[in-house]
PDB file of C-alpha atoms in Angstrom:
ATOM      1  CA  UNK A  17     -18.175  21.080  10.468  1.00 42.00           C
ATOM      2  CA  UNK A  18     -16.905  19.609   7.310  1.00 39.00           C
ATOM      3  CA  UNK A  19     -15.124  22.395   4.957  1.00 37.00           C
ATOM      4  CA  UNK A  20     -15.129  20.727   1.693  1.00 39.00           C
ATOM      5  CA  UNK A  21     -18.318  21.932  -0.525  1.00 46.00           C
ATOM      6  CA  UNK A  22     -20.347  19.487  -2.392  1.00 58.00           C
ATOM      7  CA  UNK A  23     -19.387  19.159  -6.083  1.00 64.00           C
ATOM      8  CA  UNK A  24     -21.593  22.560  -8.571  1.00 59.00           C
ATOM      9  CA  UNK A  25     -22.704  20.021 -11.006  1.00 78.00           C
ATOM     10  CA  UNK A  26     -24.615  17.571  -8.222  1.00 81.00           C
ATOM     11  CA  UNK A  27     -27.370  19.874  -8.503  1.00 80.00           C
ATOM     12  CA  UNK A  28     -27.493  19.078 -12.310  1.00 80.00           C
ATOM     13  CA  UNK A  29     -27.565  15.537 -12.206  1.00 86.00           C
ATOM     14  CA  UNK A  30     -30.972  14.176 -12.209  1.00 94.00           C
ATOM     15  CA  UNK A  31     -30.464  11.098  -9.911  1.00 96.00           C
ATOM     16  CA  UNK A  32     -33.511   8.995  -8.014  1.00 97.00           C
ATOM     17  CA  UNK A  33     -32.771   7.938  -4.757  1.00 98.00           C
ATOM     18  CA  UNK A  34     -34.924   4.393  -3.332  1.00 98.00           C
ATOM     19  CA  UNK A  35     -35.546   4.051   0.292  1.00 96.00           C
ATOM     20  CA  UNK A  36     -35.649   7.853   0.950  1.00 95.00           C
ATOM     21  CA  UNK A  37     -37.377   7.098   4.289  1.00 94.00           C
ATOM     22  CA  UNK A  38     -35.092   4.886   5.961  1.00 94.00           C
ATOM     23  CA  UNK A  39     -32.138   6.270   8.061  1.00 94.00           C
ATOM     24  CA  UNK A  40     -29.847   7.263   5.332  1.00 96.00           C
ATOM     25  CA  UNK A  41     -31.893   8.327   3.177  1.00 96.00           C
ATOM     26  CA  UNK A  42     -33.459  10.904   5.803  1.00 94.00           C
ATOM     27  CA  UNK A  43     -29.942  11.881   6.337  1.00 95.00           C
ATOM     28  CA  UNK A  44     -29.632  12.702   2.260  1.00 96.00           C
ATOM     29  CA  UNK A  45     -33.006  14.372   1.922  1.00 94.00           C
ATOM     30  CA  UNK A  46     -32.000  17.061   4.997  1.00 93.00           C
ATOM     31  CA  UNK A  47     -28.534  17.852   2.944  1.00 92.00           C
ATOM     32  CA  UNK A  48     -29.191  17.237  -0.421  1.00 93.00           C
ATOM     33  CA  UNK A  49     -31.690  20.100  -1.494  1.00 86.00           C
ATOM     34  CA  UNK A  50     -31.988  20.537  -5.191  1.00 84.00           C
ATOM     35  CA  UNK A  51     -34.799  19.497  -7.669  1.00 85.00           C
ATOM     36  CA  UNK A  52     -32.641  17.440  -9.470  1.00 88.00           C
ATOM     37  CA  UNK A  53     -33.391  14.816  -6.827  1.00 95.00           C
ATOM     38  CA  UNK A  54     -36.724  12.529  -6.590  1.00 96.00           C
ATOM     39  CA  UNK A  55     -37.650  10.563  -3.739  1.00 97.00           C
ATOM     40  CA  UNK A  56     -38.436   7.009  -3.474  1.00 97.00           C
ATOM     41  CA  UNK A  57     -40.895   5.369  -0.881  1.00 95.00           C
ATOM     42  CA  UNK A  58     -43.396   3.107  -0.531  1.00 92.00           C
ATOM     43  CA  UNK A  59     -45.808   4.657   1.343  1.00 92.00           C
ATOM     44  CA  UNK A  60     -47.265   8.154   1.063  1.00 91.00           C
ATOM     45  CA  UNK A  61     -44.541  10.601   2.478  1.00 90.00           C
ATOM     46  CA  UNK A  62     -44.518  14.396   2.064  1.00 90.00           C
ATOM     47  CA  UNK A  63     -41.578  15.029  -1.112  1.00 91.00           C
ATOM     48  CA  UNK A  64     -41.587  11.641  -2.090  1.00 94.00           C
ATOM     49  CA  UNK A  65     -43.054   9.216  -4.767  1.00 96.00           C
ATOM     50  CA  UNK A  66     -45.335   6.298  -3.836  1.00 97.00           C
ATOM     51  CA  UNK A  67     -43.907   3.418  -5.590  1.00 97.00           C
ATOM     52  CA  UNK A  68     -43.741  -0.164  -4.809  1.00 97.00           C
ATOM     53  CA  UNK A  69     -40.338  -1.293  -6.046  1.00 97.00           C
ATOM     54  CA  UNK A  70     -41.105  -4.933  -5.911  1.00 96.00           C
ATOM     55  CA  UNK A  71     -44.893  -4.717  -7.007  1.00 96.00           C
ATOM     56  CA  UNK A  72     -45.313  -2.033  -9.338  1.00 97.00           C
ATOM     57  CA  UNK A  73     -42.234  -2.336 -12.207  1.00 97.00           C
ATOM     58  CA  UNK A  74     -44.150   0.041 -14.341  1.00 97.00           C
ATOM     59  CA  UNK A  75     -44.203   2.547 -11.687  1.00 97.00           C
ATOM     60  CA  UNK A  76     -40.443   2.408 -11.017  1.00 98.00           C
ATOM     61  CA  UNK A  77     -39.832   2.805 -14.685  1.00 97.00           C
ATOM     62  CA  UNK A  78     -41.686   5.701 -15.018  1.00 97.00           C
ATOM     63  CA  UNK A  79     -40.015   7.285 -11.886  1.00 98.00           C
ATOM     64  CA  UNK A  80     -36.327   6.608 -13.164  1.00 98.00           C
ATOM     65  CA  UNK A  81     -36.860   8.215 -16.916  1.00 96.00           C
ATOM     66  CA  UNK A  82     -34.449  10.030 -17.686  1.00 95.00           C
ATOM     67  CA  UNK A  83     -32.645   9.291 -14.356  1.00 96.00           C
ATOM     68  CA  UNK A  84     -28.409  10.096 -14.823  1.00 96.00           C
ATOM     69  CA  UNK A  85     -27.855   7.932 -12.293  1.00 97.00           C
ATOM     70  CA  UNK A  86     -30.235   5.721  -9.584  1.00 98.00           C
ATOM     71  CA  UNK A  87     -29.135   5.745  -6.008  1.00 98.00           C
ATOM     72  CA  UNK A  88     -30.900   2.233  -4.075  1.00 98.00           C
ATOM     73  CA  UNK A  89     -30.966   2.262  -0.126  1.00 98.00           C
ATOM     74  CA  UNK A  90     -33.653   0.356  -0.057  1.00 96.00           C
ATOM     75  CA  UNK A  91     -33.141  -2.771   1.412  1.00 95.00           C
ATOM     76  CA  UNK A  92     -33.583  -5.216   4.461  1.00 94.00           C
ATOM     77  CA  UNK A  93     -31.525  -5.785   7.583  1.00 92.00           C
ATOM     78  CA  UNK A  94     -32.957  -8.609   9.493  1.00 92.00           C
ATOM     79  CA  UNK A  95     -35.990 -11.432   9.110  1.00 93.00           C
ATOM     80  CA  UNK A  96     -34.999 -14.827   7.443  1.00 93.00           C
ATOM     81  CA  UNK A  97     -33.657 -16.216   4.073  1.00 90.00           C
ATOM     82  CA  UNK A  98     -36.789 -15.371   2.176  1.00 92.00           C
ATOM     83  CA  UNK A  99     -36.665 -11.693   3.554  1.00 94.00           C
ATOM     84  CA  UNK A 100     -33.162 -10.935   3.422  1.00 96.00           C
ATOM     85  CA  UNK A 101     -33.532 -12.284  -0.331  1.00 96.00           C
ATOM     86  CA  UNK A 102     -35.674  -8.913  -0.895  1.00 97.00           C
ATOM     87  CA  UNK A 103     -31.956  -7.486  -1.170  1.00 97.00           C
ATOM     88  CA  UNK A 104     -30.929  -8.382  -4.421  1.00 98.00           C
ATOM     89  CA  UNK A 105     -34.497  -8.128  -5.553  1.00 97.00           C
ATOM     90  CA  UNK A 106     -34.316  -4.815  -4.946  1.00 98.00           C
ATOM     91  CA  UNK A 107     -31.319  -4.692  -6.365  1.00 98.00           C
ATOM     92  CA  UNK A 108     -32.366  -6.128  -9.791  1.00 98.00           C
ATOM     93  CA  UNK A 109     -35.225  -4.468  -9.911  1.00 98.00           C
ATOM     94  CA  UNK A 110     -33.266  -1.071  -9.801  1.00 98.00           C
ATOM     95  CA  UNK A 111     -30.546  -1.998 -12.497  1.00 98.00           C
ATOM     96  CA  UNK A 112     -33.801  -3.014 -14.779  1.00 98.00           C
ATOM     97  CA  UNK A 113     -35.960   0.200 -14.294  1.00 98.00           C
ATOM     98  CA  UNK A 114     -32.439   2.516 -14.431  1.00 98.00           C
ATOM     99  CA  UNK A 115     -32.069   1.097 -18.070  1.00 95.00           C
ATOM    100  CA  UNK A 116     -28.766   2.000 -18.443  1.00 96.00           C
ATOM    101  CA  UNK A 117     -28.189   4.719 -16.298  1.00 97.00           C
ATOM    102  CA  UNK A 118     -25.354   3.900 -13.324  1.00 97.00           C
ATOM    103  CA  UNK A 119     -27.159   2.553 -10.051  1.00 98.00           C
ATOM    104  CA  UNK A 120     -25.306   2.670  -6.850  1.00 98.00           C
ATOM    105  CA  UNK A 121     -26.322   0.489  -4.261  1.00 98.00           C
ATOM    106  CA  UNK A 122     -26.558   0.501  -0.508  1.00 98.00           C
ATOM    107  CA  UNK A 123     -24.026  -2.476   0.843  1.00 98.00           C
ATOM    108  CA  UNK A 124     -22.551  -2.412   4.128  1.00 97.00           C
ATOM    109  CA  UNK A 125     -18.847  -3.319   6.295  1.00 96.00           C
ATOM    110  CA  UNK A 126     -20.581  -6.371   7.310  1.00 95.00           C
ATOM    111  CA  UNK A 127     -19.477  -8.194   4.105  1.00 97.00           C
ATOM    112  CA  UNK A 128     -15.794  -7.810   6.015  1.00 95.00           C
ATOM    113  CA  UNK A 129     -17.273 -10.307   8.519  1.00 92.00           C
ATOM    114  CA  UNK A 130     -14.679 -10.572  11.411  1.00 89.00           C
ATOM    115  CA  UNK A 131     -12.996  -7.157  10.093  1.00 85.00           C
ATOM    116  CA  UNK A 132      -9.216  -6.663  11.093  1.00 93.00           C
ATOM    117  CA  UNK A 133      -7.329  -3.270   9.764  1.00 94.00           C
ATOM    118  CA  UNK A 134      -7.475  -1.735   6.383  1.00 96.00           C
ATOM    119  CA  UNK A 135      -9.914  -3.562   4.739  1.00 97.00           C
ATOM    120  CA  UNK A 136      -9.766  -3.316   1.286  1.00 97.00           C
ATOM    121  CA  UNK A 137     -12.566  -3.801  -1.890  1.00 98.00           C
ATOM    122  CA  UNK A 138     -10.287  -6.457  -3.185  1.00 97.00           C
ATOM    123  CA  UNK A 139     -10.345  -8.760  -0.535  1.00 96.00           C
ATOM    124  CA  UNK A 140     -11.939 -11.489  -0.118  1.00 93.00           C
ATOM    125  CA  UNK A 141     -15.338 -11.229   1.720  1.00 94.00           C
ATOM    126  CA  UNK A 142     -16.603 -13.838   4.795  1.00 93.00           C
ATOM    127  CA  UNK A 143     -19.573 -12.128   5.981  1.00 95.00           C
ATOM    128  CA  UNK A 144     -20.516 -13.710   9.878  1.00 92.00           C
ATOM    129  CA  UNK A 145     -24.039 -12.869   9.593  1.00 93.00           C
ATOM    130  CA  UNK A 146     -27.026 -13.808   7.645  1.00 95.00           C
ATOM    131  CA  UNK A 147     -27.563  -9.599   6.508  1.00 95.00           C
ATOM    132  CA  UNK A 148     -23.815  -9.871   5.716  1.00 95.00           C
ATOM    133  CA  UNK A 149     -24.203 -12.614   3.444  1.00 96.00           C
ATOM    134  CA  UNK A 150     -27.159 -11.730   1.830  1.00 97.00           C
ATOM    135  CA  UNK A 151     -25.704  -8.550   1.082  1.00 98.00           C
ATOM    136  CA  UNK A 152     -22.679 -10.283  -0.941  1.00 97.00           C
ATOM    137  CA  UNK A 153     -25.118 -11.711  -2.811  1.00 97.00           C
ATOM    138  CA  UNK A 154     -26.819  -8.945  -3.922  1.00 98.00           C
ATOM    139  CA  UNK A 155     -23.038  -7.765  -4.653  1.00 98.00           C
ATOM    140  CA  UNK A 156     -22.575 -10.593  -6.755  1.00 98.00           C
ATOM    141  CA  UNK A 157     -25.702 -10.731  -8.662  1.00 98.00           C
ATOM    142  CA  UNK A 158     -25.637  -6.910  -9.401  1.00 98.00           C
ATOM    143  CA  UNK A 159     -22.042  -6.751 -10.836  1.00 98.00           C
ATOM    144  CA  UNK A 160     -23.436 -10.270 -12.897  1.00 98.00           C
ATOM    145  CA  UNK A 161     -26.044  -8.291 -14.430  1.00 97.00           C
ATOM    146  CA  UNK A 162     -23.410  -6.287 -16.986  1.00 95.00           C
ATOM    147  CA  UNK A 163     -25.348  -3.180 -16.214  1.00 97.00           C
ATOM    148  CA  UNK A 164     -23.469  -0.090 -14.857  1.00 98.00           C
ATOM    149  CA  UNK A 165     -23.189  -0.662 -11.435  1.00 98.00           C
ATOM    150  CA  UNK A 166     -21.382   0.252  -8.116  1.00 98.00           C
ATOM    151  CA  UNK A 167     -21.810  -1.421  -4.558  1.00 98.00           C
ATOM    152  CA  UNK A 168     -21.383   1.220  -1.984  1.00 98.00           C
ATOM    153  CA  UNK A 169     -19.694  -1.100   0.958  1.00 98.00           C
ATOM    154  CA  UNK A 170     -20.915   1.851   3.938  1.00 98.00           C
ATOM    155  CA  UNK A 171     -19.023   2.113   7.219  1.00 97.00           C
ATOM    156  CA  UNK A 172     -20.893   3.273  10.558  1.00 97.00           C
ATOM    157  CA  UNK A 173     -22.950   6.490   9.861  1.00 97.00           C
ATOM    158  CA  UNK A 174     -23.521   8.735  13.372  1.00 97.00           C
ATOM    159  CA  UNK A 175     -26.789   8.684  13.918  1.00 94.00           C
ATOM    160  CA  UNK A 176     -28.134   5.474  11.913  1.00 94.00           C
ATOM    161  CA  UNK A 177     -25.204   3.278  13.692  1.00 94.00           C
ATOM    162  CA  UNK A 178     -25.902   1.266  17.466  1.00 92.00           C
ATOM    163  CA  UNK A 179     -23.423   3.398  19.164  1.00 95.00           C
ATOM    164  CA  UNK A 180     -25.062   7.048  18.816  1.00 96.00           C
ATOM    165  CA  UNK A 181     -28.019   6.489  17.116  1.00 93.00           C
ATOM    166  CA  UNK A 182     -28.684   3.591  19.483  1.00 93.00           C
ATOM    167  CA  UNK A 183     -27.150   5.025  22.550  1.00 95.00           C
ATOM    168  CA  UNK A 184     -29.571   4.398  26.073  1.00 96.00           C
ATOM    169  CA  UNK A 185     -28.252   5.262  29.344  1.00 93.00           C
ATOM    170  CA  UNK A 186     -27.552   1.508  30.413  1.00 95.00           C
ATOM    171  CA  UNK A 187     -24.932   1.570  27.114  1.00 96.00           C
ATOM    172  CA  UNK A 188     -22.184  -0.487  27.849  1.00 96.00           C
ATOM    173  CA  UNK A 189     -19.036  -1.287  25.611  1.00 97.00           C
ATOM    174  CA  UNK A 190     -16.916  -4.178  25.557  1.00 96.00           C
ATOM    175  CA  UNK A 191     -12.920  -2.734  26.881  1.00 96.00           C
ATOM    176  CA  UNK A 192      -9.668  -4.720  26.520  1.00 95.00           C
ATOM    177  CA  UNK A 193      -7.111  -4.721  29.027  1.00 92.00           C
ATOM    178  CA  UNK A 194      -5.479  -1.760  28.259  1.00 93.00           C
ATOM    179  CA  UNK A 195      -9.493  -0.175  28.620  1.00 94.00           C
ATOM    180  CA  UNK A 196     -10.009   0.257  24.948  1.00 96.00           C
ATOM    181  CA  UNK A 197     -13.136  -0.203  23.018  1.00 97.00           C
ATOM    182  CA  UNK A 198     -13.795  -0.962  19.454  1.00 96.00           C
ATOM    183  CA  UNK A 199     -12.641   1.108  16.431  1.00 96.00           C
ATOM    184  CA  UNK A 200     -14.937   1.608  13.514  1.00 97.00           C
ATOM    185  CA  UNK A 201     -14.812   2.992  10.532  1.00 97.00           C
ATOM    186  CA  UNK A 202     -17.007   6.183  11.084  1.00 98.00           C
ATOM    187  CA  UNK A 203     -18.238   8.681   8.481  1.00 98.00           C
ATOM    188  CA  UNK A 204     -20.834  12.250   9.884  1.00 97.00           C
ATOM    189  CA  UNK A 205     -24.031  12.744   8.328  1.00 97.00           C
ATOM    190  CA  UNK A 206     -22.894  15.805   6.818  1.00 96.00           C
ATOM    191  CA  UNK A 207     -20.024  14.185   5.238  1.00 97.00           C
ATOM    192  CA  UNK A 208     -21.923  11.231   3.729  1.00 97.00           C
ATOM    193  CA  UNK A 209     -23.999  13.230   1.897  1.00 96.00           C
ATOM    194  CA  UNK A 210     -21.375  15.299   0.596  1.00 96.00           C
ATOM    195  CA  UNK A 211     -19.309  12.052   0.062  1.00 97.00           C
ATOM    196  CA  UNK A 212     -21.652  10.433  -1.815  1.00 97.00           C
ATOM    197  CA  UNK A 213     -22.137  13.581  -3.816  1.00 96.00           C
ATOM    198  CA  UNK A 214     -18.674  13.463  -5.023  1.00 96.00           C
ATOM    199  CA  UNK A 215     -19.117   9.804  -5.889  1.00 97.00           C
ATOM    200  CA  UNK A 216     -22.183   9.919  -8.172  1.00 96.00           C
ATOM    201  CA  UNK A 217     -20.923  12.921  -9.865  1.00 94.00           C
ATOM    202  CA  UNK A 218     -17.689  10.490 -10.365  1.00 94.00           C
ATOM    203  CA  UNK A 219     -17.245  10.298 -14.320  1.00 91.00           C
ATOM    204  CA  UNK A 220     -16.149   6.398 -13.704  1.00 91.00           C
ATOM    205  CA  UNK A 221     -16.685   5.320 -10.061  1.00 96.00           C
ATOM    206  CA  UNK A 222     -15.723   1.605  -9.644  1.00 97.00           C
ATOM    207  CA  UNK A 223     -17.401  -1.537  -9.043  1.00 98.00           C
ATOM    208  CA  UNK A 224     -16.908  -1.429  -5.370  1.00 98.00           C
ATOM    209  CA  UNK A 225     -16.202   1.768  -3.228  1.00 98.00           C
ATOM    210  CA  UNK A 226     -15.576   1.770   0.706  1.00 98.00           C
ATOM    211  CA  UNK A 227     -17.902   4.238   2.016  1.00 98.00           C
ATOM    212  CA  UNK A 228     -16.379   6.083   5.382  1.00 98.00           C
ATOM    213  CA  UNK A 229     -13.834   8.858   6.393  1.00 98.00           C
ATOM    214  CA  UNK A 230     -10.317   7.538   6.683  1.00 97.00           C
ATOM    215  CA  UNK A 231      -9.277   5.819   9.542  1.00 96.00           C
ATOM    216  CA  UNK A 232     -11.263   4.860  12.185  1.00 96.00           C
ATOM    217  CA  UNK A 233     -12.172   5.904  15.631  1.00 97.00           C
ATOM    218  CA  UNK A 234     -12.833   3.813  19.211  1.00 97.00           C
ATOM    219  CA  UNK A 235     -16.374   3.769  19.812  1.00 97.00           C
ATOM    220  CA  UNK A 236     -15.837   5.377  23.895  1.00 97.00           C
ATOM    221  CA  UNK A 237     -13.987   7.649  22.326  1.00 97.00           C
ATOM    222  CA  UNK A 238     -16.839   8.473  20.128  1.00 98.00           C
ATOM    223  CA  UNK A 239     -19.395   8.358  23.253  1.00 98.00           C
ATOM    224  CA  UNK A 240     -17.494  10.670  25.330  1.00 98.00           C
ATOM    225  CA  UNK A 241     -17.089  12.982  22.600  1.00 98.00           C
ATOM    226  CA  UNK A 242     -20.471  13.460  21.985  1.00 97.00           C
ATOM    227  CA  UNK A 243     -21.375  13.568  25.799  1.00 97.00           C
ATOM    228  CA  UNK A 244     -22.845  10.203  26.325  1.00 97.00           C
ATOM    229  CA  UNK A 245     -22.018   8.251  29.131  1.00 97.00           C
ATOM    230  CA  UNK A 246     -20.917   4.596  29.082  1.00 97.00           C
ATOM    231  CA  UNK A 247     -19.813   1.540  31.200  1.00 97.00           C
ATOM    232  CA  UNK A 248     -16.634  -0.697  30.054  1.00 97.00           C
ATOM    233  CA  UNK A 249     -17.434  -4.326  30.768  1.00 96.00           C
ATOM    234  CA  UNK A 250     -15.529  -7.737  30.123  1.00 95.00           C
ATOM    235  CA  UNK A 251     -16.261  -8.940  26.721  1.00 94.00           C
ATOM    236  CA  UNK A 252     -18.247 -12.372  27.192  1.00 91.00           C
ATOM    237  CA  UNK A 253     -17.068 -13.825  24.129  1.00 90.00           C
ATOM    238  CA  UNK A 254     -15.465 -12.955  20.684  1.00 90.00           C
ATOM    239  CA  UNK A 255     -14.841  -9.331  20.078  1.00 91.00           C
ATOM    240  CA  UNK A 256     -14.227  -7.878  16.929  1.00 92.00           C
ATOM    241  CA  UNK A 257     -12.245  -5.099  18.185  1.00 95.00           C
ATOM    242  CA  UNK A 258     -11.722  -3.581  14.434  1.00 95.00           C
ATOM    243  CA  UNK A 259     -13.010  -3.155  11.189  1.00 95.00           C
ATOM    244  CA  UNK A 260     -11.588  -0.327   9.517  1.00 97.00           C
ATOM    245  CA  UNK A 261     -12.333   0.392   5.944  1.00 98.00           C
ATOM    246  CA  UNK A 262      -8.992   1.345   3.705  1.00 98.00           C
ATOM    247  CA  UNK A 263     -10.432   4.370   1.875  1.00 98.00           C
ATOM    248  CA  UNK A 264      -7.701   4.728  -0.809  1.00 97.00           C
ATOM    249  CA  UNK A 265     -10.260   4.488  -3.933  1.00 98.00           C
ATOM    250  CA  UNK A 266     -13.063   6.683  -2.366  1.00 98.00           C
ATOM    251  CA  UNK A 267      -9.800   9.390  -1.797  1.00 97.00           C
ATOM    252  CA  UNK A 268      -9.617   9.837  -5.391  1.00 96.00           C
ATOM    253  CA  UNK A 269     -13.537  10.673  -5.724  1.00 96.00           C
ATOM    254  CA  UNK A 270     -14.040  12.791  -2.803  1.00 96.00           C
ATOM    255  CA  UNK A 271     -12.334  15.207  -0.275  1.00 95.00           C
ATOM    256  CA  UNK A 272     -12.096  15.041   3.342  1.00 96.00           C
ATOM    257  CA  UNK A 273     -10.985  17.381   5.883  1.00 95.00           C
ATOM    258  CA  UNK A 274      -9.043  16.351   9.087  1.00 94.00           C
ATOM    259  CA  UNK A 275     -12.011  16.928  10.954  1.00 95.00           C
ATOM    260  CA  UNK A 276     -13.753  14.207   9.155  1.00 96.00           C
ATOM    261  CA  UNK A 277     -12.256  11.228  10.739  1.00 96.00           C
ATOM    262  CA  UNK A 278     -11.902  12.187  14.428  1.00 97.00           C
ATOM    263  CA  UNK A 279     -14.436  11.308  17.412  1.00 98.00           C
ATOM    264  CA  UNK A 280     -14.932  15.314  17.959  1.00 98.00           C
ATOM    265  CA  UNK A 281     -15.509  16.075  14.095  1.00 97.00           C
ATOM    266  CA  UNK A 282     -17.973  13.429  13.690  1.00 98.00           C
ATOM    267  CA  UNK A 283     -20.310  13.785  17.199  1.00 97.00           C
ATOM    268  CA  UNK A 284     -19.942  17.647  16.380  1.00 97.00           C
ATOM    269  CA  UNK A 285     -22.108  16.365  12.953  1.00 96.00           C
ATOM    270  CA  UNK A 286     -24.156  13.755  15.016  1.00 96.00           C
ATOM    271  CA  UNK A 287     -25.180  17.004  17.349  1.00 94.00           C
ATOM    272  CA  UNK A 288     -25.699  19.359  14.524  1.00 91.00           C
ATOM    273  CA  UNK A 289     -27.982  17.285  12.426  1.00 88.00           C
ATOM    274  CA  UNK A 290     -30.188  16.961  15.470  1.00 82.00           C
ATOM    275  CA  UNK A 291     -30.550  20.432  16.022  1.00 71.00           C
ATOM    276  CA  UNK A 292     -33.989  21.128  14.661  1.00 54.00           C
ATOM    277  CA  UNK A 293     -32.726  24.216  12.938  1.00 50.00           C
TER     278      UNK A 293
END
């Protein structure tokens, strides 16, 4: 398990997180447990705040008074133009009812589009996909606003990723020659939420921040650590056999431990964050 503690004055900072029902944001409300915190979602959930962040402006307002800082995960993966639009809506409708506090939204690898090695924030972005692509744009329009703002570009999570939180027993992975699979940037449950501790406790986090543990890791590698078993197969077209996130800026926010970035470290966190206790 990760050995680096979460920073004393997170429990201080009075921070609203949107989308508290959604994968991550289950992940943060297990590991984040202090007051200072109030939950976001649009329908009536135990701990959390009915608001409609599209619908009700009023409503968001009130929730983020007094906010430090506004953490947004809501969002939408998949539907057409008009639904992955809902993105940057959500988006602006965030950096209007934060008025003035710091917002840190929920953006994603797939801005990297076809990936390679040591991706960087600086470089340029070619999203492949329609979510990828509507996610620059809500990049774009965000840092356009002038408001205080930083896009959280997050890596593969265990447990809200299509490797182990998607796993089935027919799960088969596309090998190379030499029989290896994919490599992704990674980051444990455990370690996100401490991660992203350090990083809104950040006195000046920037614009955009990789989110991930350094490195990356083969996703068999990752299956066989956590005990799942897998077939290799041919790849039947285009691979993108990397996307690894260079973590260089996040480094001087936030601490890792070795543990953090290997296959064993980070199924160790998948498994423990299922245990019911």
């Amino acid at each position: 398990m990760p050995s680096t503690p979460t920073r004393p004055d997170f429990n201080n900072k009075r921070l609203v997180v949107l989308g508290a029902t959604g994968r991550l944001g289950g992940i943060l409300r297990k590991h984040w447990k202090t007051d200072a915190v109030r939950w976001q979602a649009r329908t009536e959930r135990d701990g959390c705040h009915r608001v409609d962040i599209l619908n009700d402006p009023k409503a968001l307002r009130d929730l983020c008074s007094g906010a430090d800082a506004v953490l947004c995960l809501a969002g939408v993966t998949r539907g057409n133009p008009a639904a992955l639009q809902h993105n940057t809506d959500l988006a602006l409708a965030a950096i209007t009812a934060a008025n003035g506090a710091r917002v840190f939204l929920a953006s994603s690898a797939a801005v990297y589009g076809a990936g390679g090695k040591d991706l960087r924030e600086t470089d340029a972005v070619m999203p492949l996909s329609p979510y990828g692509e509507a996610k620059v744009a809500m990049e774009q329009a965000a840092l356009s606003s002038g408001a205080p703002v930083t896009c959280l570009r997050i890596g593969n999570v265990a447990g809200a990723d299509a490797i182990l939180g998607g796993w089935h027993s027919e799960m088969a992975l596309d090998t190379d020659a030499d029989g290896r699979t994919p490599r992704r940037s990674y980051i444990g449950p455990q370690t996100l939420a401490r991660t992203l501790a350090h990083v809104i406790t950040a006195d000046t986090p920037p614009p955009l921040l990789n989110i991930s543990a350094p490195g990356s890791v083969q996703m068999g590698a990752l299956l066989d650590a956590a005990g799942l078993p897998w077939r290799p197969t041919a790849p039947s077209g285009p691979v993108i056999w990397d996307v690894t996130l260079n973590t260089d800026r996040l480094a001087l926010l936030a601490p890792f431990a070795p543990q953090d970035s290997t296959a064993a470290g980070i199924a160790a966190e998948w498994h423990h964050a299922r245990d019911p206790q």
